[in-house]
CSV table of C-alpha atoms and ligand atoms in Angstrom, one decimal:
chain,number,residue,atom,x,y,z
A,1,MET,CA,-177.2,-1.4,138.6
A,2,LYS,CA,-178.5,0.0,141.9
A,3,SER,CA,-182.2,0.3,142.1
A,4,ARG,CA,-183.7,3.7,142.7
A,5,ILE,CA,-186.0,4.7,145.5
A,6,ASN,CA,-188.4,7.6,146.2
A,7,ILE,CA,-187.6,9.8,149.2
A,8,ALA,CA,-190.4,11.7,150.8
A,9,ILE,CA,-189.5,14.6,153.1
A,10,ASP,CA,-192.3,16.3,155.1
A,11,GLY,CA,-192.3,18.7,158.0
A,12,TYR,CA,-193.2,22.2,159.2
A,13,SER,CA,-192.5,25.4,157.4
A,14,SER,CA,-188.9,26.5,157.3
A,15,CYS,CA,-187.4,23.3,158.8
A,16,GLY,CA,-184.8,23.1,156.0
A,17,LYS,CA,-186.6,20.5,154.1
A,18,SER,CA,-185.7,21.9,150.7
A,19,THR,CA,-182.0,22.4,151.7
A,20,LEU,CA,-181.8,18.7,152.6
A,21,ALA,CA,-183.9,17.5,149.7
A,22,LYS,CA,-181.7,19.4,147.2
A,23,GLU,CA,-178.5,18.1,148.7
A,24,LEU,CA,-179.8,14.5,148.9
A,25,ALA,CA,-180.9,14.7,145.3
A,26,ALA,CA,-177.6,16.0,144.1
A,27,GLU,CA,-175.6,13.3,146.0
A,28,LEU,CA,-177.8,10.5,144.7
A,29,ARG,CA,-178.3,12.0,141.2
A,30,TYR,CA,-182.0,12.0,141.8
A,31,ILE,CA,-184.6,14.6,140.7
A,32,TYR,CA,-185.6,17.1,143.3
A,33,VAL,CA,-189.3,18.3,143.4
A,34,ASP,CA,-190.3,21.2,145.6
A,35,THR,CA,-194.1,20.7,146.0
A,36,GLY,CA,-194.5,23.8,148.1
A,37,ALA,CA,-193.4,25.8,145.0
A,38,MET,CA,-196.4,24.2,143.1
A,39,TYR,CA,-198.8,25.4,145.8
A,40,ARG,CA,-197.1,28.8,145.8
A,41,ALA,CA,-197.4,29.0,142.0
A,42,VAL,CA,-201.2,28.3,142.2
A,43,THR,CA,-201.4,31.0,144.8
A,44,LEU,CA,-199.6,33.5,142.7
A,45,PHE,CA,-202.0,32.7,139.9
A,46,ALA,CA,-204.9,33.3,142.3
A,47,VAL,CA,-203.5,36.6,143.4
A,48,ASN,CA,-203.0,37.8,139.8
A,49,ASN,CA,-206.4,36.6,138.7
A,50,ASN,CA,-208.8,38.2,141.1
A,51,CYS,CA,-209.3,35.1,143.3
A,52,PHE,CA,-208.7,37.0,146.5
A,53,LYS,CA,-211.1,39.6,147.9
A,54,GLU,CA,-208.9,41.5,150.4
A,55,ASP,CA,-207.1,38.5,152.0
A,56,THR,CA,-210.0,36.0,151.6
A,57,LEU,CA,-209.8,33.4,148.9
A,58,ASP,CA,-212.8,33.3,146.6
A,59,LYS,CA,-212.7,29.6,146.0
A,60,GLN,CA,-215.3,29.5,143.2
A,61,THR,CA,-213.3,32.1,141.1
A,62,LEU,CA,-210.2,30.0,141.5
A,63,LEU,CA,-211.9,26.7,140.7
A,64,GLN,CA,-213.4,28.2,137.5
A,65,GLN,CA,-209.8,28.9,136.3
A,66,LEU,CA,-208.0,25.8,137.6
A,67,SER,CA,-207.7,24.3,134.1
A,68,ALA,CA,-205.9,27.4,132.9
A,69,ILE,CA,-203.0,26.8,135.3
A,70,SER,CA,-199.9,25.1,134.0
A,71,ILE,CA,-197.0,24.4,136.3
A,72,ALA,CA,-193.6,23.1,135.2
A,73,PHE,CA,-190.1,22.9,136.6
A,74,LYS,CA,-187.2,24.0,134.3
A,75,ASN,CA,-183.5,24.0,135.2
A,76,ASN,CA,-181.8,27.3,135.1
A,77,ALA,CA,-178.2,28.0,133.9
A,78,ASP,CA,-176.8,26.6,137.2
A,79,ASN,CA,-178.9,23.4,136.7
A,80,LYS,CA,-181.2,24.4,139.6
A,81,PRO,CA,-184.9,23.7,139.1
A,82,GLU,CA,-187.2,26.8,138.9
A,83,VAL,CA,-190.9,26.8,138.9
A,84,HIS,CA,-192.7,28.2,135.8
A,85,LEU,CA,-196.3,29.3,135.9
A,86,ASN,CA,-198.0,29.3,132.5
A,87,GLY,CA,-194.7,29.5,130.7
A,88,GLN,CA,-193.2,32.3,132.9
A,89,ASN,CA,-190.4,31.9,135.4
A,90,ALA,CA,-192.1,32.5,138.8
A,91,GLU,CA,-189.4,31.3,141.1
A,92,GLU,CA,-188.8,34.7,142.7
A,93,GLU,CA,-192.3,35.9,142.9
A,94,ILE,CA,-193.7,32.8,144.6
A,95,ARG,CA,-191.3,33.5,147.6
A,96,GLU,CA,-192.8,36.9,148.3
A,97,MET,CA,-194.4,37.5,151.6
A,98,CYS,CA,-197.8,38.2,150.0
A,99,VAL,CA,-197.8,34.7,148.5
A,100,SER,CA,-196.5,33.1,151.8
A,101,GLN,CA,-199.4,34.8,153.6
A,102,LYS,CA,-202.0,33.4,151.3
A,103,VAL,CA,-200.6,30.0,150.3
A,104,SER,CA,-202.2,28.0,153.1
A,105,SER,CA,-205.7,28.9,152.2
A,106,VAL,CA,-205.0,27.8,148.6
A,107,ALA,CA,-203.3,24.6,149.7
A,108,ALA,CA,-206.5,23.8,151.8
A,109,VAL,CA,-208.7,23.5,148.6
A,110,LYS,CA,-209.4,19.9,147.8
A,111,GLU,CA,-209.5,20.4,144.0
A,112,VAL,CA,-206.1,22.1,144.1
A,113,ARG,CA,-204.6,19.3,146.1
A,114,ARG,CA,-206.0,16.6,143.8
A,115,LEU,CA,-204.6,18.4,140.7
A,116,LEU,CA,-201.1,18.9,142.2
A,117,VAL,CA,-200.9,15.5,143.9
A,118,ALA,CA,-201.7,13.7,140.5
A,119,GLN,CA,-198.9,15.7,138.9
A,120,GLN,CA,-196.5,14.8,141.7
A,121,GLN,CA,-197.3,11.1,141.6
A,122,LYS,CA,-196.6,11.1,137.9
A,123,MET,CA,-193.1,12.7,138.5
A,124,GLY,CA,-192.3,9.8,140.9
A,125,GLU,CA,-193.4,6.9,138.6
A,126,GLN,CA,-189.9,6.2,137.5
A,127,LYS,CA,-188.5,6.5,141.0
A,128,GLY,CA,-185.3,8.4,141.7
A,129,VAL,CA,-187.2,11.4,143.1
A,130,VAL,CA,-186.6,13.4,146.3
A,131,MET,CA,-189.8,15.3,147.0
A,132,ASP,CA,-190.5,17.7,149.9
A,133,GLY,CA,-193.8,19.0,151.2
A,134,ARG,CA,-196.4,18.3,153.8
A,135,ASP,CA,-198.2,15.2,152.6
A,136,ILE,CA,-195.6,13.4,150.5
A,137,GLY,CA,-195.2,10.4,152.8
A,138,THR,CA,-198.9,10.2,153.7
A,139,VAL,CA,-200.7,11.0,150.4
A,140,VAL,CA,-198.4,11.5,147.4
A,141,PHE,CA,-196.0,8.5,147.9
A,142,PRO,CA,-197.5,6.4,150.8
A,143,ARG,CA,-195.2,3.6,149.7
A,144,ALA,CA,-192.0,5.7,149.4
A,145,GLU,CA,-189.1,3.6,150.5
A,146,LEU,CA,-187.7,6.4,152.7
A,147,LYS,CA,-189.8,8.9,154.6
A,148,ILE,CA,-188.2,11.6,156.6
A,149,PHE,CA,-190.2,13.9,158.9
A,150,MET,CA,-188.2,17.0,159.6
A,151,THR,CA,-188.6,19.3,162.6
A,152,ALA,CA,-186.7,22.1,164.4
A,153,SER,CA,-187.6,24.5,167.2
A,154,HIS,CA,-189.7,27.5,166.4
A,155,GLU,CA,-186.8,29.9,167.3
A,156,VAL,CA,-184.4,28.2,165.0
A,157,ARG,CA,-186.9,28.1,162.2
A,158,THR,CA,-187.7,31.8,162.6
A,159,ARG,CA,-184.1,32.8,162.6
A,160,ARG,CA,-183.2,30.7,159.5
A,161,ARG,CA,-186.2,32.0,157.5
A,162,TYR,CA,-185.6,35.6,158.6
A,163,GLU,CA,-182.0,35.5,157.6
A,164,GLU,CA,-182.9,33.8,154.3
A,165,LEU,CA,-185.3,36.6,153.4
A,166,VAL,CA,-183.0,39.4,154.6
A,167,ASN,CA,-180.2,37.9,152.4
A,168,GLN,CA,-182.6,38.0,149.5
A,169,GLY,CA,-183.0,41.8,150.2
A,170,LYS,CA,-186.6,41.5,151.5
A,171,THR,CA,-187.9,43.9,154.1
A,172,VAL,CA,-189.5,41.9,156.9
A,173,THR,CA,-189.4,41.9,160.7
A,174,ARG,CA,-188.5,38.9,162.8
A,175,ASN,CA,-191.9,39.1,164.3
A,176,GLU,CA,-193.7,38.9,160.9
A,177,VAL,CA,-191.7,35.9,160.0
A,178,SER,CA,-192.4,34.2,163.4
A,179,GLU,CA,-196.2,34.9,163.1
A,180,ASN,CA,-196.3,33.7,159.5
A,181,LEU,CA,-194.7,30.4,160.5
A,182,LYS,CA,-197.0,29.9,163.4
A,183,HIS,CA,-200.0,30.7,161.3
A,184,ARG,CA,-199.0,28.4,158.5
A,185,ASP,CA,-198.2,25.5,160.8
A,186,HIS,CA,-201.6,25.9,162.4
A,187,LEU,CA,-203.4,25.9,159.1
A,188,ASP,CA,-201.3,23.1,157.6
A,189,THR,CA,-201.8,20.8,160.6
A,190,THR,CA,-205.5,21.5,161.2
A,191,ARG,CA,-206.9,21.6,157.6
A,192,LYS,CA,-209.3,18.9,156.5
A,193,GLU,CA,-207.6,17.9,153.3
A,194,ASP,CA,-204.3,16.1,153.7
A,195,PRO,CA,-203.1,17.8,156.8
A,196,LEU,CA,-199.4,17.8,157.7
A,197,ARG,CA,-198.7,14.8,159.9
A,198,GLN,CA,-196.0,12.3,160.4
A,199,ALA,CA,-196.4,9.1,158.5
A,200,GLU,CA,-196.3,6.1,160.8
A,201,ASP,CA,-193.2,4.7,159.0
A,202,ALA,CA,-191.3,8.0,158.8
A,203,VAL,CA,-188.0,8.6,160.6
A,204,VAL,CA,-187.8,11.9,162.5
A,205,LEU,CA,-184.9,14.3,161.8
A,206,ASP,CA,-184.8,17.2,164.3
A,207,ASN,CA,-182.1,19.5,162.9
A,208,SER,CA,-182.3,22.3,165.6
A,209,ASN,CA,-178.7,21.5,166.5
A,210,LEU,CA,-177.4,20.0,163.4
A,211,THR,CA,-175.3,21.5,160.6
A,212,ARG,CA,-176.2,21.1,157.0
A,213,SER,CA,-173.5,18.5,156.5
A,214,GLU,CA,-174.5,16.6,159.6
A,215,GLN,CA,-178.1,16.3,158.6
A,216,LEU,CA,-177.1,15.3,155.0
A,217,LYS,CA,-174.8,12.6,156.4
A,218,ILE,CA,-177.7,11.1,158.5
A,219,ALA,CA,-180.1,11.2,155.6
A,220,LEU,CA,-177.6,9.7,153.2
A,221,ARG,CA,-177.0,6.8,155.6
A,222,TRP,CA,-180.8,6.2,155.8
A,223,ALA,CA,-181.1,6.3,152.0
A,224,ALA,CA,-178.2,3.9,151.6
A,225,GLU,CA,-179.9,1.4,154.0
A,226,LYS,CA,-183.1,1.6,152.0
A,227,ILE,CA,-181.4,1.4,148.6
A,228,ASN,CA,-179.5,-1.7,149.8
A,229,ALA,CA,-182.6,-3.3,151.2
A,230,ASN,CA,-184.4,-2.5,147.9
A,231,ASN,CA,-181.5,-4.2,145.9
A,232,LYS,CA,-181.9,-7.4,147.9
A,233,GLN,CA,-185.6,-7.7,147.1
B,301,DC,O1,-192.8,24.4,151.7
B,301,DC,P1,-193.4,25.8,151.5
B,301,DC,O2,-193.3,26.6,152.7
B,301,DC,O3,-192.9,26.5,150.3
B,301,DC,O4,-194.9,25.5,151.2
B,301,DC,C1,-195.9,26.5,151.0
B,301,DC,C2,-197.2,26.1,151.5
B,301,DC,O5,-197.8,25.1,150.7
B,301,DC,C3,-197.3,25.6,152.9
B,301,DC,O6,-197.8,26.6,153.8
B,301,DC,C4,-198.1,24.4,152.9
B,301,DC,C5,-198.4,24.1,151.5
B,301,DC,N1,-198.0,22.8,151.1
B,301,DC,C6,-198.9,21.7,151.2
B,301,DC,O7,-200.0,21.9,151.7
B,301,DC,N2,-198.5,20.5,150.7
B,301,DC,C7,-197.3,20.3,150.2
B,301,DC,N3,-197.1,19.1,149.7
B,301,DC,C8,-196.4,21.3,150.1
B,301,DC,C9,-196.7,22.6,150.6
């Protein structure tokens, strides 16, 4: 019986982390956890519960309601995990631009991070998890057997995200997408609590010039090496 490992995937916004994480999880028959969806779900809750005054987060109002937030992943008819907020499927709404524009301020709140990190750590207790986010290799699973830090050029990331949103029927401009990515990268890397950074033992995957299948092949090779090493222990 092959032993299972945890795989942590971190990186900037729209680097294709979730695409790789989903494909890796499917190949290895592991569970995929999209931690960004959890921060987005808390943000959606905050938007719907008067925690934003204009575009500014009213932290106290959010903190008073934190215990009323319940987040779960449920598989849809195609066996794809979707995030549910307080029992309601929120998978589509959490991807709206208004959530994307506010999520970094919610993700910077220490109490929100502590709550979600504890849930994420629980999901990985049995191993066999592929988790993507910003602090997975550094904070959530500092002892993950495989840590991948993904990166791609800003132009490539803007194009991919713009095309994704347009394909979903969203009305956005390329410039809006580009500015949102820059803004989020800045906030995610400079925030005080668990900023995005590469773990010392992470391997870097720059996919600016890689196809999906090429990046999957590379990551599967890395995973196989770690699983083999784990089996020998
Ligand atoms: O991966 P994403 O774009 O859906 O993530 C949404 C936001 O959540 C992103 O701007 C940073 C934040 N985030 C985080 O701070 N820590 C994580 N583990 C995952 C996401």
